[in-house]
Coordinates of C-alpha atoms and ligand atoms in Angstrom, one line a residue:
Chain A
M1 CA 147.0 74.5 117.4
I2 CA 149.6 76.1 119.2
E3 CA 151.7 79.5 118.4
V4 CA 154.0 81.0 120.5
K5 CA 155.2 84.4 118.5
G6 CA 158.8 85.7 120.8
A7 CA 157.4 85.0 123.6
T8 CA 159.0 87.0 126.6
K9 CA 158.4 86.7 130.7
I10 CA 160.1 88.8 132.9
Y11 CA 158.5 89.1 136.4
D12 CA 159.5 91.8 139.0
K13 CA 160.9 94.0 135.6
T14 CA 164.0 92.0 136.2
T15 CA 163.5 88.5 136.2
V16 CA 164.0 87.3 132.3
A17 CA 162.5 83.8 133.0
V18 CA 161.6 83.4 129.4
R19 CA 163.3 84.8 126.5
D20 CA 162.2 85.2 122.4
I21 CA 160.4 82.4 122.3
D22 CA 159.5 81.2 119.5
L23 CA 157.4 77.9 118.9
K24 CA 154.8 75.9 117.3
I25 CA 152.5 72.7 118.6
N26 CA 149.9 71.1 116.2
K27 CA 147.8 68.6 116.9
G28 CA 148.1 65.8 118.5
D29 CA 151.6 66.2 119.4
F30 CA 153.3 64.7 122.3
V31 CA 155.8 68.3 123.4
F32 CA 158.1 67.6 126.3
L33 CA 159.7 70.4 127.7
V34 CA 163.1 69.6 129.3
G35 CA 165.1 71.8 130.9
P36 CA 167.4 72.6 134.3
S37 CA 165.5 74.1 137.1
G38 CA 164.5 77.3 136.9
S39 CA 165.1 77.3 132.7
G40 CA 162.0 78.5 132.6
K41 CA 159.3 75.1 131.4
S42 CA 156.7 76.2 134.0
T43 CA 156.5 80.0 132.7
L44 CA 156.1 78.2 129.5
I45 CA 153.0 76.3 130.9
R46 CA 152.2 79.7 132.7
L47 CA 152.1 81.9 130.0
L48 CA 150.5 78.3 127.6
M49 CA 147.5 78.8 130.4
R50 CA 147.2 82.2 130.5
E51 CA 148.0 82.4 134.1
E52 CA 150.7 85.0 134.0
R53 CA 150.8 87.6 130.4
P54 CA 154.0 87.8 128.0
T55 CA 155.7 90.6 128.7
E56 CA 156.2 90.6 125.1
G57 CA 155.6 88.5 122.6
E58 CA 152.4 87.1 121.1
I59 CA 151.0 83.4 121.9
Y60 CA 148.2 82.0 119.3
V61 CA 146.0 78.8 121.2
A62 CA 142.9 77.2 118.9
G63 CA 143.2 80.0 117.2
K64 CA 143.3 83.0 119.7
E65 CA 146.0 85.0 120.8
I66 CA 145.9 84.8 124.5
G67 CA 148.6 87.1 125.3
G68 CA 146.5 90.3 125.0
M69 CA 142.8 88.3 125.4
P70 CA 140.9 90.3 128.0
D71 CA 141.1 88.7 131.7
S72 CA 137.1 88.4 131.2
K73 CA 137.6 85.7 128.4
V74 CA 140.2 83.9 130.0
P75 CA 137.7 81.0 131.8
F76 CA 137.0 80.2 128.0
H77 CA 140.1 80.0 127.6
R78 CA 141.0 77.7 129.8
R79 CA 138.3 75.3 128.8
V80 CA 139.8 74.4 125.6
V81 CA 143.2 73.4 128.2
G82 CA 143.3 71.3 131.3
T83 CA 146.1 71.3 133.4
V84 CA 147.8 68.9 135.5
F85 CA 150.5 70.0 138.6
Q86 CA 152.9 68.5 140.4
D87 CA 150.4 69.4 144.0
F88 CA 148.1 67.1 142.1
K89 CA 145.7 70.3 143.6
L90 CA 143.1 68.3 144.9
L91 CA 140.1 69.3 147.6
P92 CA 140.2 67.4 151.0
N93 CA 136.7 68.0 151.7
K94 CA 134.9 66.8 148.1
T95 CA 135.0 62.9 147.4
V96 CA 137.5 61.5 143.7
F97 CA 133.8 61.9 141.9
E98 CA 133.0 65.2 143.6
N99 CA 136.5 66.7 142.8
I100 CA 136.0 65.5 138.6
A101 CA 132.1 66.9 139.5
F102 CA 133.4 70.1 140.4
A103 CA 135.2 71.1 137.0
L104 CA 132.1 70.1 135.2
E105 CA 129.9 72.3 137.7
V106 CA 131.4 74.9 137.9
I107 CA 131.4 75.4 133.9
G108 CA 127.9 74.9 133.9
H109 CA 127.8 71.9 132.5
P110 CA 124.2 70.5 134.0
R111 CA 123.6 67.0 136.1
H112 CA 122.9 63.9 133.9
V113 CA 126.6 65.6 131.6
V114 CA 128.2 65.3 135.3
E115 CA 126.6 61.8 135.6
S116 CA 127.5 60.7 132.4
Q117 CA 131.3 61.4 132.1
V118 CA 132.5 61.3 135.6
P119 CA 132.4 57.5 135.1
K120 CA 133.6 57.6 132.3
V121 CA 136.4 59.3 132.6
L122 CA 137.4 57.7 136.2
K123 CA 136.9 54.5 134.1
L124 CA 139.9 56.2 132.2
V125 CA 142.2 56.7 134.9
G126 CA 141.6 53.2 136.3
L127 CA 139.7 54.3 139.1
A128 CA 136.0 53.7 138.7
S129 CA 136.0 51.5 141.5
K130 CA 137.4 54.7 143.5
G131 CA 134.9 57.3 143.5
D132 CA 133.7 57.5 147.0
R133 CA 137.1 58.2 148.5
Y134 CA 138.7 61.4 149.9
P135 CA 141.8 62.0 148.0
R136 CA 143.7 61.5 151.3
Q137 CA 142.6 57.8 151.4
L138 CA 144.3 57.3 147.4
S139 CA 148.1 56.9 146.8
G140 CA 150.5 60.0 145.2
G141 CA 149.3 57.6 142.2
E142 CA 146.1 57.4 142.3
Q143 CA 146.2 61.0 143.0
Q144 CA 147.6 62.2 140.3
R145 CA 145.1 59.8 138.0
V146 CA 142.1 62.0 139.9
S147 CA 144.5 65.3 138.9
V148 CA 144.2 63.6 135.0
A149 CA 140.5 62.4 134.7
R150 CA 139.6 66.5 136.0
A151 CA 141.5 68.1 133.4
F152 CA 140.6 65.8 130.8
V153 CA 136.6 65.4 131.8
N154 CA 136.2 68.4 129.8
R155 CA 137.6 67.1 126.6
P156 CA 140.1 69.8 126.5
L157 CA 141.8 70.2 122.7
I158 CA 145.4 70.9 125.0
L159 CA 146.6 69.0 128.5
L160 CA 149.2 70.6 130.1
A161 CA 151.0 69.2 132.5
D162 CA 153.8 70.9 135.0
E163 CA 156.0 68.0 136.1
P164 CA 153.7 65.2 136.4
T165 CA 155.1 63.2 138.1
G166 CA 158.0 64.9 140.5
N167 CA 156.5 64.2 143.2
L168 CA 155.6 60.1 142.1
D169 CA 158.3 57.2 142.7
P170 CA 159.7 55.7 139.0
A171 CA 157.3 52.8 138.6
T172 CA 153.9 55.0 139.6
S173 CA 155.6 57.4 137.0
V174 CA 155.5 55.0 134.4
G175 CA 151.4 54.5 135.0
I176 CA 150.9 58.3 134.9
M177 CA 152.9 58.4 131.1
R178 CA 150.3 56.1 129.7
L179 CA 147.4 57.4 131.0
L180 CA 149.4 60.4 129.3
D181 CA 150.0 58.8 125.8
R182 CA 146.7 57.4 125.7
I183 CA 144.9 61.3 126.4
N184 CA 147.4 62.2 123.3
R185 CA 146.5 59.4 121.3
T186 CA 142.8 60.8 121.4
G187 CA 143.9 64.0 119.7
T188 CA 144.3 65.8 122.4
T189 CA 147.8 67.9 122.5
V190 CA 149.8 67.3 125.3
V191 CA 152.4 69.9 126.8
M192 CA 154.6 68.8 129.6
A193 CA 157.5 70.3 131.7
T194 CA 159.6 67.7 132.9
H195 CA 163.2 66.8 133.8
D196 CA 162.2 63.2 134.2
H197 CA 164.8 62.0 132.0
A198 CA 164.1 58.7 131.8
I199 CA 160.4 59.5 130.8
V200 CA 161.7 61.4 128.2
D201 CA 164.2 58.6 126.7
A202 CA 162.0 56.1 127.0
M203 CA 159.1 57.4 125.2
R204 CA 161.0 59.2 122.2
R205 CA 158.5 62.4 121.7
R206 CA 159.6 66.2 120.8
V207 CA 161.6 67.3 122.7
V208 CA 161.8 71.5 123.7
E209 CA 164.7 72.0 125.6
L210 CA 164.9 75.5 127.6
E211 CA 168.1 76.5 129.5
R212 CA 167.9 79.8 130.8
G213 CA 164.6 81.2 129.2
R214 CA 166.3 80.4 125.6
I215 CA 164.7 77.2 123.6
V216 CA 168.5 75.3 122.9
R217 CA 166.8 72.3 121.1
D218 CA 163.9 71.0 119.7
D219 CA 163.2 67.3 118.1
S220 CA 161.1 66.0 117.0
R221 CA 161.9 62.4 118.8
G222 CA 164.4 63.1 121.0
V223 CA 165.3 62.1 123.9
Y224 CA 166.3 64.4 127.4
E225 CA 170.4 63.9 126.9
G226 CA 170.1 66.1 123.0
L227 CA 172.5 67.7 121.1
R228 CA 172.4 71.9 122.0
T229 CA 170.9 73.1 118.5
M230 CA 168.2 73.7 116.8
E231 CA 169.0 71.7 113.1
V232 CA 170.5 68.7 114.8
P233 CA 168.1 66.1 114.0
A234 CA 166.3 64.0 115.7
V235 CA 169.1 61.2 116.8
P236 CA 169.2 60.6 120.6
A237 CA 172.9 61.1 121.8
N238 CA 172.6 58.4 124.6
G239 CA 169.9 56.0 125.1
Q240 CA 169.9 54.6 128.6
T241 CA 166.9 53.7 130.7
D242 CA 166.3 52.4 133.9
A243 CA 164.7 49.9 134.6
S244 CA 161.5 51.8 134.6
T245 CA 161.6 53.2 131.9
S246 CA 162.3 50.0 129.8
E247 CA 159.5 48.3 131.4
L248 CA 156.9 51.6 130.1
A249 CA 159.2 50.5 126.3
A250 CA 158.7 46.9 126.1
D251 CA 155.4 46.2 128.0
E252 CA 153.5 49.1 126.7
S253 CA 154.8 49.2 123.6
L254 CA 152.5 51.4 122.1
P255 CA 154.0 51.7 118.0
D256 CA 152.4 55.2 116.5
G257 CA 149.1 55.5 114.6
T258 CA 148.2 51.6 117.5
P259 CA 144.8 52.7 118.6
M260 CA 143.6 52.3 121.3
S261 CA 140.6 51.9 123.0
L262 CA 139.9 55.4 124.2
E263 CA 137.6 56.4 121.8
S264 CA 134.9 54.0 122.7
D265 CA 135.5 53.9 126.3
I266 CA 135.0 57.3 127.1
G267 CA 132.3 58.3 124.2
M268 CA 135.1 60.8 122.3
G269 CA 133.9 63.4 120.0
N270 CA 130.5 65.1 122.1
A271 CA 133.0 67.4 123.6
Chain B
M1 CA 121.1 73.9 138.9
R2 CA 123.0 77.1 138.9
A3 CA 120.8 79.5 141.2
E4 CA 120.0 76.4 143.8
Y5 CA 123.9 75.9 143.4
L6 CA 124.8 80.3 143.8
I7 CA 122.3 80.7 146.6
G8 CA 123.5 77.8 148.3
E9 CA 127.2 79.0 148.7
A10 CA 126.2 82.2 149.9
A11 CA 124.6 80.5 152.6
A12 CA 127.1 78.3 153.5
N13 CA 129.9 81.0 152.8
L14 CA 127.2 82.9 156.2
R15 CA 127.1 79.8 157.9
R16 CA 131.1 79.8 157.8
N17 CA 131.6 83.2 159.3
L18 CA 128.8 83.7 161.9
L19 CA 129.3 86.2 164.4
L20 CA 131.1 88.6 161.3
A21 CA 127.9 88.1 159.5
I22 CA 126.0 89.1 162.7
G23 CA 128.6 92.0 163.2
A24 CA 127.6 93.1 159.3
V25 CA 123.7 92.6 159.7
L26 CA 124.3 94.7 162.8
A27 CA 126.3 97.5 161.7
V28 CA 123.9 97.6 158.6
F29 CA 121.2 97.6 160.9
I30 CA 121.7 100.6 163.4
S31 CA 122.5 102.7 160.8
L32 CA 120.1 102.2 158.5
L33 CA 117.3 102.6 161.5
M34 CA 119.3 105.6 162.4
T35 CA 118.4 107.2 159.4
Y36 CA 114.7 105.4 159.5
A37 CA 114.1 107.4 162.4
A38 CA 115.7 110.4 160.3
L39 CA 113.4 110.6 157.9
I40 CA 110.3 109.7 160.2
V41 CA 111.3 112.7 162.3
G42 CA 111.5 114.7 159.4
E43 CA 108.7 114.2 158.0
I44 CA 107.1 115.2 161.0
T45 CA 108.8 118.2 161.5
R46 CA 107.4 119.0 158.4
T47 CA 103.8 118.0 158.3
T48 CA 103.7 119.5 161.4
T49 CA 105.6 123.3 160.4
L50 CA 102.7 123.1 157.7
Q51 CA 99.8 123.0 159.9
W52 CA 101.0 125.8 162.2
Q53 CA 102.4 128.0 159.1
E54 CA 98.2 128.0 157.6
G55 CA 98.7 131.6 155.7
V56 CA 99.7 133.4 158.9
T57 CA 102.8 134.6 159.0
I58 CA 102.9 137.5 162.1
I59 CA 101.2 137.1 164.9
G60 CA 100.5 140.7 167.3
Y61 CA 99.5 140.5 171.0
L62 CA 97.5 143.1 172.7
H63 CA 97.6 144.6 175.6
E64 CA 94.2 144.7 177.9
A65 CA 92.6 147.3 176.2
D66 CA 88.5 148.0 175.0
L67 CA 87.5 147.0 171.5
A68 CA 87.8 149.8 170.3
D69 CA 90.9 150.5 170.9
H70 CA 91.6 147.0 169.7
T71 CA 89.8 147.0 166.0
A72 CA 91.9 150.6 165.3
V73 CA 94.6 148.7 165.6
I74 CA 93.2 146.1 163.1
E75 CA 92.2 148.7 160.5
K76 CA 95.8 150.5 160.6
A77 CA 97.5 147.5 159.6
E78 CA 95.5 146.6 157.5
S79 CA 95.8 149.8 155.7
W80 CA 99.3 149.1 155.2
P81 CA 100.1 147.9 151.7
E82 CA 102.0 144.8 152.7
V83 CA 99.3 143.1 154.7
E84 CA 96.6 141.0 152.7
T85 CA 94.6 141.2 155.3
A86 CA 94.8 141.2 159.5
T87 CA 92.1 139.6 161.4
Y88 CA 91.1 139.9 165.1
F89 CA 91.2 137.2 167.3
S90 CA 89.2 137.3 170.9
K91 CA 90.6 135.9 174.2
A92 CA 87.6 133.9 173.7
Q93 CA 89.2 132.0 170.2
A94 CA 92.3 132.5 171.0
Y95 CA 90.9 129.9 173.9
E96 CA 88.9 128.1 172.1
E97 CA 92.1 126.9 170.0
F98 CA 94.1 126.7 172.9
K99 CA 91.3 123.8 173.7
E100 CA 91.7 122.4 170.4
L101 CA 95.2 122.0 170.4
F102 CA 95.6 120.2 173.9
A103 CA 92.1 118.2 173.4
N104 CA 93.5 115.9 174.9
R105 CA 95.7 117.7 178.1
D106 CA 92.3 118.1 180.1
R107 CA 94.3 119.3 183.3
W108 CA 96.2 122.4 181.4
I109 CA 92.9 123.1 180.0
E110 CA 91.8 123.2 183.4
L111 CA 95.0 125.5 184.6
V112 CA 94.3 128.4 182.4
E113 CA 92.3 130.6 182.9
P114 CA 90.4 132.1 179.2
A115 CA 90.9 135.8 180.7
K116 CA 94.5 135.2 181.1
I117 CA 94.7 134.4 177.4
P118 CA 95.4 137.4 175.0
A119 CA 93.0 138.9 171.9
S120 CA 95.6 139.0 168.2
V121 CA 95.9 140.5 165.8
R122 CA 96.5 137.6 162.8
I123 CA 97.9 139.3 159.6
V124 CA 99.2 138.0 156.9
L125 CA 100.8 140.0 154.5
A126 CA 100.1 140.1 151.0
D127 CA 104.3 140.5 150.6
T128 CA 106.2 138.4 152.2
E129 CA 109.4 139.7 152.0
A130 CA 108.1 143.0 153.9
H131 CA 107.8 140.0 156.9
R132 CA 110.3 142.3 158.7
A133 CA 109.1 145.4 158.7
V134 CA 106.1 144.8 159.8
V135 CA 106.7 142.9 162.3
D136 CA 108.5 145.9 163.2
Q137 CA 106.0 148.8 162.2
L138 CA 103.2 146.8 164.9
A139 CA 105.9 147.0 167.3
K140 CA 105.6 150.4 167.5
E141 CA 102.3 150.1 168.2
P142 CA 100.7 151.2 172.3
T143 CA 98.4 149.0 172.3
V144 CA 100.0 146.0 170.7
R145 CA 102.3 144.4 173.8
K146 CA 104.2 142.1 172.4
V147 CA 105.0 141.0 168.0
V148 CA 105.4 136.7 167.6
S149 CA 106.4 135.7 164.6
P150 CA 105.4 132.0 163.7
E151 CA 107.4 132.5 160.4
D152 CA 110.8 132.7 162.6
N153 CA 110.0 130.4 164.9
L154 CA 109.1 127.5 162.2
N155 CA 111.6 128.5 161.0
D156 CA 114.1 128.2 163.7
V157 CA 112.7 124.6 164.4
L158 CA 113.3 123.7 160.4
T159 CA 116.9 125.2 160.9
V160 CA 116.9 122.3 163.8
S161 CA 115.5 119.7 162.6
K162 CA 117.2 120.0 159.2
F163 CA 120.6 120.3 161.6
L164 CA 119.5 116.8 163.2
N165 CA 118.5 115.0 160.1
F166 CA 121.9 116.1 158.8
G167 CA 123.4 115.0 161.4
A168 CA 121.4 111.6 162.1
I169 CA 122.0 111.0 158.1
L170 CA 125.5 111.9 158.7
L171 CA 125.6 109.9 161.1
G172 CA 123.8 106.8 159.0
A173 CA 126.0 107.5 156.4
T174 CA 129.3 107.1 158.6
L175 CA 127.8 104.0 160.3
G176 CA 127.0 102.7 156.8
V177 CA 130.6 103.7 155.6
S178 CA 131.1 100.9 159.2
A179 CA 128.6 98.7 157.7
L180 CA 130.2 98.7 154.3
V181 CA 133.9 97.2 155.7
L182 CA 132.0 95.3 157.0
I183 CA 130.6 93.1 154.8
A184 CA 133.7 93.4 152.4
N185 CA 135.9 91.6 155.3
T186 CA 133.1 88.6 156.1
V187 CA 133.4 88.5 151.9
R188 CA 137.3 88.9 152.3
M189 CA 137.2 85.9 154.8
A190 CA 134.4 83.4 152.9
I191 CA 137.6 84.4 150.4
Y192 CA 140.1 83.3 152.2
A193 CA 139.0 80.6 153.3
R194 CA 137.5 79.3 150.0
R195 CA 140.7 80.0 147.9
E196 CA 142.0 77.3 147.6
E197 CA 138.6 76.2 145.6
I198 CA 138.7 79.2 143.8
G199 CA 141.8 78.4 143.0
I200 CA 140.8 74.8 141.3
M201 CA 137.5 76.8 139.4
K202 CA 139.8 79.6 138.0
L203 CA 141.9 76.1 136.8
V204 CA 138.8 74.7 135.0
G205 CA 137.3 77.6 133.9
A206 CA 134.7 79.1 135.4
S207 CA 133.3 82.4 134.4
N208 CA 134.1 85.4 136.8
W209 CA 130.4 86.8 137.3
F210 CA 130.1 81.8 138.9
V211 CA 132.7 82.8 140.8
R212 CA 132.2 85.6 142.6
T213 CA 128.3 85.7 142.1
P214 CA 128.2 83.4 145.3
F215 CA 130.6 86.4 147.5
L216 CA 128.1 89.4 145.8
L217 CA 124.7 86.8 147.1
E218 CA 126.1 86.6 150.4
G219 CA 126.9 91.2 150.9
L220 CA 123.6 91.4 149.5
I221 CA 122.0 89.2 151.9
E222 CA 123.6 91.0 155.2
G223 CA 122.2 93.8 153.8
L224 CA 119.0 93.9 152.9
L225 CA 118.9 91.3 156.1
G226 CA 120.5 94.4 158.5
A227 CA 118.2 96.8 155.9
G228 CA 114.9 94.7 157.1
L229 CA 115.9 95.0 161.5
A230 CA 116.0 98.4 160.8
V231 CA 112.4 98.9 158.5
A232 CA 110.9 96.8 160.8
V233 CA 112.3 97.5 164.5
G234 CA 111.7 101.8 163.3
W235 CA 108.4 100.6 162.0
V236 CA 106.8 98.7 165.1
G237 CA 109.3 101.8 167.5
Y238 CA 106.9 104.6 165.4
Q239 CA 103.5 102.8 166.1
W240 CA 104.9 102.4 170.1
L241 CA 105.7 106.0 170.6
L242 CA 102.5 107.4 168.2
G243 CA 100.6 105.0 170.9
S244 CA 102.8 106.5 173.9
F245 CA 102.6 109.5 173.5
D246 CA 100.0 111.8 171.5
I247 CA 101.7 114.3 171.5
G248 CA 98.8 117.0 170.6
V249 CA 100.0 119.6 168.8
I250 CA 102.3 117.2 166.6
E251 CA 101.6 116.1 163.6
T252 CA 102.3 112.8 164.1
D253 CA 100.4 110.5 161.9
L254 CA 102.2 109.4 159.1
P255 CA 100.2 107.7 155.9
T256 CA 101.8 104.5 155.7
S257 CA 102.6 105.1 152.1
F258 CA 105.2 107.2 153.1
L259 CA 106.8 104.6 155.2
L260 CA 106.1 102.6 153.0
S261 CA 108.1 104.2 150.2
R262 CA 110.8 105.0 152.3
G263 CA 110.7 101.7 154.3
M264 CA 111.6 100.9 150.7
L265 CA 114.0 102.9 149.9
V266 CA 116.0 101.9 153.0
L267 CA 115.7 98.3 151.7
L268 CA 117.1 99.7 148.2
F269 CA 120.5 101.4 150.1
G270 CA 120.7 97.7 152.3
G271 CA 121.0 95.7 149.3
V272 CA 123.8 99.2 147.7
V273 CA 125.5 98.4 150.8
G274 CA 125.8 95.0 151.0
V275 CA 126.8 94.9 146.9
L276 CA 129.2 97.7 147.4
G277 CA 130.8 96.3 150.1
S278 CA 131.0 92.3 148.6
A279 CA 132.3 94.6 145.4
V280 CA 135.5 96.2 147.4
G281 CA 136.0 92.6 149.0
L282 CA 136.2 91.0 146.1
R283 CA 137.8 94.1 144.1
R284 CA 141.7 92.9 145.1
W285 CA 141.2 89.7 144.2
L286 CA 138.8 90.6 141.3
K287 CA 142.5 92.3 140.0
E288 CA 144.3 89.3 140.0
S289 CA 141.9 87.3 137.7
Ligands
ADP1 N1 156.2 84.7 140.0 C1 157.5 84.8 140.0 N2 157.9 85.8 140.2 C2 159.5 86.2 140.1 N3 160.0 85.5 139.1 C3 159.7 84.1 138.8 C4 159.2 83.8 139.3 N4 158.0 83.0 138.8 C5 159.1 81.9 138.3 N5 160.6 82.8 138.0 C6 161.6 82.9 138.2 O1 161.7 83.4 136.5 C7 163.1 81.8 135.9 C8 162.0 80.7 135.7 O2 161.4 79.9 136.1 P1 160.7 79.0 135.8 O3 159.8 79.3 135.0 O4 159.4 78.3 137.6 O5 161.4 77.7 135.7 P2 161.7 75.9 135.7 O6 160.4 75.3 136.1 O7 162.6 75.3 134.5 O8 162.3 75.3 137.0 C9 163.6 81.8 137.2 O9 164.6 82.4 137.8 C10 162.5 81.7 138.6 O10 163.3 82.4 139.5
MG2 MG1 158.7 74.5 137.0

């Protein structure tokens, strides 16, 4: 689904943000990108959405090399990846419904598709009754749900999230993580940059750690603070959790392969 | 829904920056009015000149003299190899022509005594290259008072009118460039006002043309509005001038087809200025996409 080969990004000819990255992500994977601030997480996300071109290397997404792709093809790549950011990026003068509908309208979906898909995805994110609200009338967590709904309404193959819980308190973050987990279980590949230890430790998903632009660890069921070698098997170094994440782990209790009712909820498979 | 959406967006952009948009439309209007007027004046000059010329290239006004002396000059001129025909134009004929030319200037006709209008010899050249030589030769004849060559005068008129046309078109083009810059500015303002929305459109995969078209349409509408105004005002102004000042000797009655075809040209030019203007406004942003 995603294959990064020797990708390097240098800003302004001086700042090496990511260096010689090799990374393979399969369809349906859930991957955390972790690492200290400035380690290159956002840059990697931006490379995957082709907001930046790699200075060197190749990036394949859904079979297409996107690094050297002409600008005119980028919109079609963007329809394959949904994106969620720390700051939600909602339009303040549009309602929740309109914000989500906008994503379908501007890629040319007819009105009947908008009218059938938006309510489904609103229901999925638990905002079925708040379609008429404006973003300022919602809590941060609700705004981020709208943002996730907008990213997902087009049924992308991949969801890229850059610190989606960065502006949210721990309890609200749990809600967003449940949502991303549900979306992942529909078969959508999720790549999420975060430095939220609790979330990473509670989810026990694949963890790719960056440090100064290099991958220093890739654990298939990792935690935030793992041993920094790619050879180390997926054994957590320590399993610390706080209240909110134990809630996530216990309350959500999603054993692998547990099917969620997402497919029937939102009519998957006709994207 | 797409067309509806795109036009709606363009209209919304225009409304948001109404003052700027009006400025841009006015700039297009003024520059294209100049151009349209220049085209009309140029055509008037050209048709008038053509009518005056009628193949006569040299006129020799004759002193008061016997008909025999006059005839002698005519015959002599006719004998020159460069001359095709030399015809005698009597006082009476000249007066008739004068009356015809100034048919609607009764007072002028009253003022002019037929006797004061000289007889003349009118020469059509076989060899137009020899124009100067024939003029000089004719001037040496004692019976000839004065030689005028309509071609000389008309060439002067043509040069002046060409110069005027050129100046007007140059001015029109200069103003056209400023119109273009103004349109580029309104588009840039519109983009700035909607940068958030555009950012999200690009994020979710709106095609480039889908993002750009409302802005191109905005420029096109401004260009066409300005051009349409210019043609309307130019046309009405021309008709008004035609009705107010019937300048007898000047061929002012241009065919509607001419006004129409040049009007189309001006509209086309306005549209091009509009689209180019928005393209310039979009350019920096296009590069970033
Ligand atoms: N647009 C940019 N221009 C120049 N330098 C940048 C830009 N974006 C990021 N950087 C630099 O690249 C490095 C990696 O940044 P980033 O990818 O944002 O890391 P992270 O998301 O892990 O904090 C940092 O040193 C940062 O200062
Ligand atoms: Mg970052």
